[in-house]
């Protein structure tokens, strides 16, 4: 099964924020270690983590 590669220029705001977070921790090669990565800190999680 072949799929079209994702073009980063097509990303929308939530995914761009996640990509920026990942790059801040792992650089352009996206080599973030799981020790440095915090799933709760992902920007896309913010709206879902609000306490009501």
Coordinates of C-alpha atoms in Angstrom, one line a residue:
X1 CA 0.0 0.0 0.0
X2 CA 1.5 3.3 -1.1
X3 CA 0.5 6.6 0.4
X4 CA 1.4 10.1 -0.6
X5 CA 4.1 11.6 1.7
X6 CA 2.8 14.4 4.0
X7 CA 3.8 17.8 2.8
X8 CA 4.5 20.0 5.9
X9 CA 3.3 23.0 4.1
X10 CA -0.2 21.5 4.2
X11 CA -0.3 21.1 8.0
X12 CA -3.0 23.1 9.9
X13 CA -2.6 24.9 13.2
X14 CA -2.9 22.1 15.7
X15 CA -0.4 19.8 13.8
X16 CA 2.0 22.7 13.3
X17 CA 2.0 23.4 17.0
X18 CA 2.7 19.7 17.7
X19 CA 5.5 19.7 15.1
X20 CA 7.0 22.8 16.7
X21 CA 6.9 21.2 20.1
X22 CA 8.6 18.0 18.8
X23 CA 11.3 20.0 17.0
X24 CA 12.0 22.0 20.1
X25 CA 12.8 18.7 21.9
X26 CA 14.4 16.8 19.1
X27 CA 15.6 19.1 16.4
X28 CA 14.9 19.0 12.7
X29 CA 15.4 15.2 12.5
X30 CA 12.6 14.8 15.1
X31 CA 14.7 12.6 17.3
X32 CA 13.1 13.4 20.6
X33 CA 13.8 10.8 23.3
X34 CA 10.8 9.6 25.2
X35 CA 12.5 10.8 28.4
X36 CA 12.3 14.4 27.1
X37 CA 8.9 14.1 25.6
X38 CA 5.8 14.9 27.7
X39 CA 2.5 13.8 26.1
X40 CA 0.5 16.1 28.4
X41 CA 2.5 19.1 27.2
X42 CA 1.6 18.5 23.5
X43 CA -0.2 21.6 22.3
X44 CA -3.0 19.6 20.7
X45 CA -3.9 18.1 24.0
X46 CA -4.6 21.4 25.7
X47 CA -8.3 21.8 24.7
X48 CA -9.0 18.2 25.9
X49 CA -7.2 18.5 29.2
X50 CA -9.2 21.4 30.6
X51 CA -10.7 20.7 34.0
X52 CA -14.4 21.7 34.2

